[in-house]
Short mmCIF file of C-alpha atoms in Angstrom, two decimals:
data_model
loop_
_atom_site.label_atom_id
_atom_site.label_comp_id
_atom_site.label_asym_id
_atom_site.label_seq_id
_atom_site.Cartn_x
_atom_site.Cartn_y
_atom_site.Cartn_z
CA MET A 1 109.64 122.36 120.48
CA SER A 2 107.89 125.35 119.82
CA ASN A 3 104.99 123.81 118.80
CA ILE A 4 104.89 120.90 120.65
CA ILE A 5 104.51 122.88 124.14
CA SER A 6 102.19 125.20 122.02
CA ILE A 7 99.96 121.61 121.21
CA HIS A 8 100.69 120.94 125.18
CA ASP A 9 99.09 124.15 126.34
CA ASP A 10 96.29 124.26 123.69
CA LEU A 11 95.09 120.04 125.24
CA VAL A 12 95.59 121.20 128.94
CA ALA A 13 93.67 124.26 128.88
CA LYS A 14 91.17 122.58 126.37
CA THR A 15 91.28 125.11 123.83
CA TYR A 16 92.77 122.42 121.05
CA LYS A 17 91.33 122.93 117.74
CA HIS A 18 92.36 120.57 114.55
CA SER A 19 92.90 122.55 111.68
CA PRO A 20 91.03 122.07 107.76
CA TYR A 21 91.99 119.27 106.00
CA HIS A 22 93.96 119.28 102.13
CA ALA A 23 91.30 117.33 100.00
CA PHE A 24 92.59 115.59 97.30
CA ASN A 25 91.34 112.61 95.04
CA ILE A 26 93.11 109.23 94.39
CA SER A 27 92.18 105.93 91.80
CA ASP A 28 92.98 102.74 94.05
CA PRO A 29 91.61 101.40 91.99
CA LYS A 30 88.83 102.98 92.63
CA PRO A 31 88.45 106.54 93.23
CA ARG A 32 88.23 107.70 96.85
CA SER A 33 88.44 111.57 98.62
CA ILE A 34 91.33 111.71 100.25
CA HIS A 35 91.61 114.07 103.06
CA LYS A 36 94.97 114.72 104.82
CA ALA A 37 95.70 117.01 108.77
CA SER A 38 98.00 119.29 109.10
CA VAL A 39 101.63 118.30 110.46
CA ARG A 40 100.73 119.62 113.86
CA ASP A 41 97.27 118.05 113.91
CA ARG A 42 98.64 114.22 112.30
CA LEU A 43 101.45 114.39 114.99
CA LEU A 44 98.58 114.42 117.88
CA HIS A 45 96.54 111.09 115.55
CA HIS A 46 100.14 109.36 116.53
CA ALA A 47 100.74 110.42 119.70
CA LEU A 48 96.55 109.41 120.61
CA TYR A 49 96.67 106.00 118.46
CA ARG A 50 99.83 104.94 119.82
CA ARG A 51 98.40 105.01 122.98
CA LEU A 52 94.55 103.45 122.10
CA TYR A 53 95.96 101.06 119.89
CA PRO A 54 97.15 98.85 122.47
CA PHE A 55 94.31 99.07 124.69
CA PHE A 56 91.47 98.02 121.56
CA ASP A 57 92.69 95.67 119.84
CA ARG A 58 92.80 93.87 122.39
CA THR A 59 89.08 93.73 122.19
CA PHE A 60 88.54 93.16 118.37
CA ILE A 61 88.05 89.67 117.03
CA ALA A 62 90.84 87.31 115.80
CA ASP A 63 89.83 87.32 112.01
CA SER A 64 89.21 91.49 112.33
CA HIS A 65 92.08 91.77 109.21
CA SER A 66 92.65 95.26 108.74
CA CYS A 67 95.32 97.87 110.36
CA ARG A 68 95.99 95.60 112.92
CA LEU A 69 100.10 94.26 113.49
CA GLY A 70 100.24 90.66 112.81
CA LYS A 71 97.21 91.32 110.47
CA GLY A 72 96.99 91.78 106.87
CA THR A 73 95.07 91.24 103.63
CA HIS A 74 97.78 88.35 103.43
CA ARG A 75 96.41 86.40 106.59
CA ALA A 76 93.34 87.33 105.87
CA ILE A 77 93.25 85.36 102.55
CA ASN A 78 95.39 82.33 104.32
CA ARG A 79 91.95 82.40 106.67
CA PHE A 80 90.17 82.13 103.71
CA ARG A 81 91.61 79.42 102.89
CA VAL A 82 91.25 76.99 106.62
CA PHE A 83 87.88 78.22 106.26
CA ALA A 84 86.71 76.92 103.04
CA TYR A 85 88.87 73.50 103.41
CA ARG A 86 86.73 73.34 106.93
CA ALA A 87 83.45 74.72 105.49
CA SER A 88 83.85 71.74 102.97
CA LYS A 89 84.91 68.78 105.47
CA ASN A 90 88.11 69.40 103.59
CA ASN A 91 86.85 69.40 99.76
CA THR A 92 83.76 66.83 100.08
CA LYS A 93 81.00 69.03 100.07
CA THR A 94 80.10 72.00 99.05
CA ALA A 95 80.64 75.30 100.94
CA TRP A 96 78.75 78.57 100.18
CA VAL A 97 80.48 81.70 101.15
CA LEU A 98 77.89 85.38 101.89
CA LYS A 99 80.63 88.09 100.62
CA SER A 100 79.37 92.16 101.38
CA ASP A 101 81.06 95.21 102.16
CA ILE A 102 79.43 98.54 103.45
CA LYS A 103 77.80 101.11 101.41
CA LYS A 104 80.13 104.16 101.42
CA PHE A 105 81.38 102.96 104.19
CA PHE A 106 84.06 106.27 105.78
CA ALA A 107 81.52 108.45 104.34
CA SER A 108 79.01 106.85 106.61
CA ILE A 109 80.21 106.41 110.05
CA ASP A 110 78.13 107.73 111.88
CA GLN A 111 80.41 110.42 114.67
CA GLY A 112 77.64 110.18 117.27
CA LYS A 113 77.28 106.53 117.55
CA LEU A 114 80.97 106.31 117.12
CA LEU A 115 81.74 108.61 120.67
CA GLY A 116 79.25 106.50 122.34
CA ILE A 117 80.83 102.96 121.90
CA ILE A 118 84.29 105.19 122.49
CA LYS A 119 82.53 106.30 125.70
CA GLY A 120 81.73 102.76 127.01
CA PHE A 121 85.28 101.78 126.52
CA ILE A 122 86.88 104.89 128.23
CA PRO A 123 86.24 106.49 131.00
CA ASP A 124 88.70 109.42 131.14
CA GLU A 125 86.73 112.61 130.27
CA ASP A 126 90.45 114.77 128.70
CA THR A 127 90.71 111.58 126.58
CA VAL A 128 87.21 111.33 125.09
CA TRP A 129 87.12 114.59 124.52
CA LEU A 130 90.34 114.63 122.50
CA ILE A 131 89.02 111.88 120.26
CA SER A 132 85.50 113.82 119.86
CA GLN A 133 87.56 116.71 118.69
CA ILE A 134 89.72 114.89 115.54
CA VAL A 135 85.81 113.09 114.53
CA ARG A 136 84.53 116.19 114.75
CA SER A 137 87.05 118.04 113.04
CA PHE A 138 85.30 116.44 109.57
CA TYR A 139 82.26 115.61 107.87
CA SER A 140 81.17 114.42 104.59
CA THR A 141 77.59 114.01 103.46
CA ARG A 142 76.62 115.95 106.55
CA ASN A 143 77.20 117.37 109.86
CA GLY A 144 78.13 114.23 111.96
CA ILE A 145 78.80 111.93 109.37
CA GLY A 146 81.63 110.44 107.79
CA LEU A 147 85.37 110.01 109.24
CA PRO A 148 88.62 111.81 107.16
CA LEU A 149 90.58 108.37 105.01
CA GLY A 150 93.43 110.31 105.06
CA ASN A 151 94.07 110.53 109.54
CA LEU A 152 95.59 107.07 110.85
CA THR A 153 92.68 107.37 113.50
CA SER A 154 90.25 106.28 111.14
CA GLN A 155 91.36 103.27 110.77
CA LEU A 156 91.62 102.80 114.12
CA LEU A 157 88.24 103.83 115.26
CA VAL A 158 86.54 101.95 112.79
CA ASN A 159 87.52 98.89 113.45
CA VAL A 160 86.25 100.02 116.93
CA TYR A 161 83.14 100.69 115.38
CA MET A 162 83.07 97.50 113.18
CA ASN A 163 83.91 95.55 116.53
CA ARG A 164 80.20 95.49 117.80
CA PHE A 165 78.72 94.25 114.28
CA ASP A 166 81.70 91.44 114.61
CA GLN A 167 80.74 91.01 118.46
CA PHE A 168 77.36 90.57 117.32
CA LEU A 169 78.03 88.16 114.25
CA LYS A 170 79.92 85.87 116.27
CA HIS A 171 78.54 85.93 119.99
CA LYS A 172 74.94 86.16 118.64
CA LEU A 173 74.41 84.89 115.05
CA LYS A 174 77.21 82.00 116.51
CA VAL A 175 78.67 82.26 113.42
CA ARG A 176 81.64 80.30 112.80
CA TYR A 177 83.84 81.26 109.04
CA TYR A 178 83.72 84.91 109.30
CA ILE A 179 86.16 87.25 108.43
CA ARG A 180 86.96 91.28 107.84
CA TYR A 181 88.70 93.71 106.45
CA ALA A 182 87.56 96.70 106.93
CA ASP A 183 84.38 97.46 105.26
CA ASP A 184 84.74 94.12 103.63
CA PHE A 185 83.64 90.61 104.19
CA ILE A 186 82.80 87.06 103.53
CA ILE A 187 80.92 84.12 105.58
CA LEU A 188 81.37 80.46 104.98
CA SER A 189 78.79 77.76 105.80
CA LYS A 190 77.77 74.62 104.57
CA ASP A 191 74.37 75.44 104.26
CA ARG A 192 73.29 77.75 102.04
CA THR A 193 69.68 78.27 103.58
CA LEU A 194 71.29 79.51 106.72
CA LEU A 195 73.28 81.91 104.94
CA GLU A 196 70.10 83.64 103.02
CA ASN A 197 68.37 82.95 106.92
CA ILE A 198 71.18 85.89 107.97
CA LEU A 199 71.79 88.44 105.92
CA SER A 200 68.94 90.29 106.43
CA LYS A 201 69.37 90.11 109.75
CA ILE A 202 72.36 91.66 109.65
CA SER A 203 70.88 93.73 107.21
CA ASP A 204 68.47 95.16 110.16
CA PHE A 205 71.90 95.10 112.91
CA LEU A 206 74.38 96.77 110.31
CA TRP A 207 71.03 99.98 110.16
CA SER A 208 69.97 99.86 113.50
CA ASN A 209 73.08 99.53 115.91
CA LEU A 210 75.26 101.15 113.30
CA ARG A 211 73.00 103.23 110.31
CA LEU A 212 75.34 101.27 107.78
CA GLN A 213 73.93 99.85 104.88
CA LEU A 214 75.13 96.48 103.00
CA HIS A 215 76.19 97.33 99.25
CA PRO A 216 73.17 96.26 96.93
CA ASP A 217 75.84 95.39 93.87
CA LYS A 218 78.50 93.60 96.09
CA THR A 219 75.97 90.89 97.97
CA PHE A 220 75.65 87.46 97.11
CA ILE A 221 76.09 84.30 98.01
CA GLN A 222 77.85 81.94 95.73
CA THR A 223 79.86 78.37 96.04
CA VAL A 224 83.53 78.84 96.44
CA ALA A 225 83.53 76.81 94.10
CA SER A 226 82.56 79.04 91.56
CA GLY A 227 85.24 81.37 92.55
CA VAL A 228 85.06 84.12 95.34
CA ASP A 229 86.27 87.90 94.77
CA PHE A 230 87.87 88.68 98.25
CA LEU A 231 90.87 91.22 99.01
CA GLY A 232 92.23 91.36 95.05
CA TRP A 233 92.20 87.72 94.79
CA VAL A 234 89.30 84.78 93.09
CA HIS A 235 89.30 82.56 95.67
CA PHE A 236 88.88 78.32 94.86
CA PRO A 237 88.47 75.32 96.46
CA ASP A 238 92.83 74.05 96.20
CA HIS A 239 93.96 78.01 94.26
CA ARG A 240 93.73 81.34 93.95
CA VAL A 241 94.04 83.34 90.76
CA LEU A 242 94.53 86.95 90.65
CA ARG A 243 91.45 89.51 90.48
CA THR A 244 91.34 90.26 86.16
CA VAL A 245 91.59 94.32 87.96
CA THR A 246 94.70 93.42 89.90
CA LYS A 247 96.28 91.71 87.11
CA ARG A 248 96.17 94.90 85.16
CA ARG A 249 97.17 97.57 87.56
CA MET A 250 99.97 95.60 88.35
CA PHE A 251 100.91 95.28 84.16
CA ARG A 252 100.88 99.54 84.35
CA GLY A 253 102.93 100.18 87.62
CA ILE A 254 105.64 97.53 86.44
CA GLU A 255 105.73 99.23 82.47
CA ARG A 256 105.24 102.78 84.23
CA LYS A 257 108.45 101.80 86.68
CA ARG A 258 110.15 98.69 84.74
CA ARG A 259 113.31 99.83 84.85
CA ASN A 260 112.73 100.21 89.09
CA MET A 261 113.45 96.68 90.12
CA ALA A 262 112.21 97.48 94.28
CA THR A 263 108.44 98.07 92.23
CA VAL A 264 108.71 94.44 90.24
CA GLN A 265 110.14 93.07 93.35
CA SER A 266 107.50 94.03 95.32
CA TYR A 267 104.48 92.67 92.61
CA LEU A 268 106.40 89.30 92.50
CA GLY A 269 106.27 89.53 96.45
CA MET A 270 102.46 89.80 96.12
CA ILE A 271 102.20 87.47 93.55
CA THR A 272 103.94 84.47 95.56
CA HIS A 273 100.37 84.10 97.53
CA GLY A 274 99.02 82.45 94.77
CA ASN A 275 98.93 80.06 91.49
CA THR A 276 100.78 82.60 89.31
CA LYS A 277 102.84 80.97 87.47
CA LYS A 278 102.41 82.36 84.55
CA LEU A 279 102.10 85.62 85.76
CA ARG A 280 105.97 85.75 86.77
CA GLN A 281 106.72 84.63 83.35
CA GLU A 282 104.49 87.62 81.62
CA ILE A 283 106.76 89.91 84.11
CA ASP A 284 109.97 88.70 82.76
CA TRP A 285 108.99 89.01 79.11
CA MET A 286 107.33 92.17 80.19
CA LEU A 287 110.91 93.39 81.36
CA GLY A 288 112.65 91.82 78.11
CA GLU A 289 115.37 89.64 80.33
CA LYS A 290 116.12 86.65 82.47
CA PRO A 291 113.99 86.12 85.61
CA VAL A 292 114.43 88.15 88.18
CA TYR A 293 113.47 85.79 90.84
#
């Protein structure tokens, strides 16, 4: 209770200062730098998130799926299937996909532009001040750039940041079949030329308005029939299969915890979202027992 009263007093007097972060690296599967805040600061992050999330969530488009209640990866890949079906006219026409993601996404967020967007939504100066204290508590390459991956508030704030991009695509470019999950996004169309034309507009908008860049090695236009790698699955017109890298990571996880049935069941639950009969058989073989499903 004394700690909570101390935080309250600091907020009222506007003397609150965010503590330093504890940094560590993970592989998920690619290397990521995580910055973990102190318990005191995380308590404040959660309190702020609980108040801000319902307000901002109403402003997001339906097909922004990252870190939102009722959304997630499974909803996103199911929407991909629906959009592919529509764009291909019930699989009777060729459907094209523009797929890309943002280069060094969290590390590239412009804090000044983010706080400018926040101020456009929130008139209360005290709330804006507190958000600013959290945002300015971290930087990646230089002062004023980047958000920490470990903060709960970062998950919401990047959606607020990218919402400007979402609105641009939906209302300015009039894109119908668009899905975004964090910094990964896809656009489907029956017209390859249309996708080629809007790609430069997307790149220009991201840089001029958000100081973000498309990843040059992860931006391409292809047909759905050739297999689209999106959110851990490779999607085809009538089925989807688990990405090879994801499959290998799953097998390693099961091998490490082969007697932890909760882990096995979680993987079995994941693979129910695709065509994975052979994978289920391989898992049974690894366990050396009868099927667990």
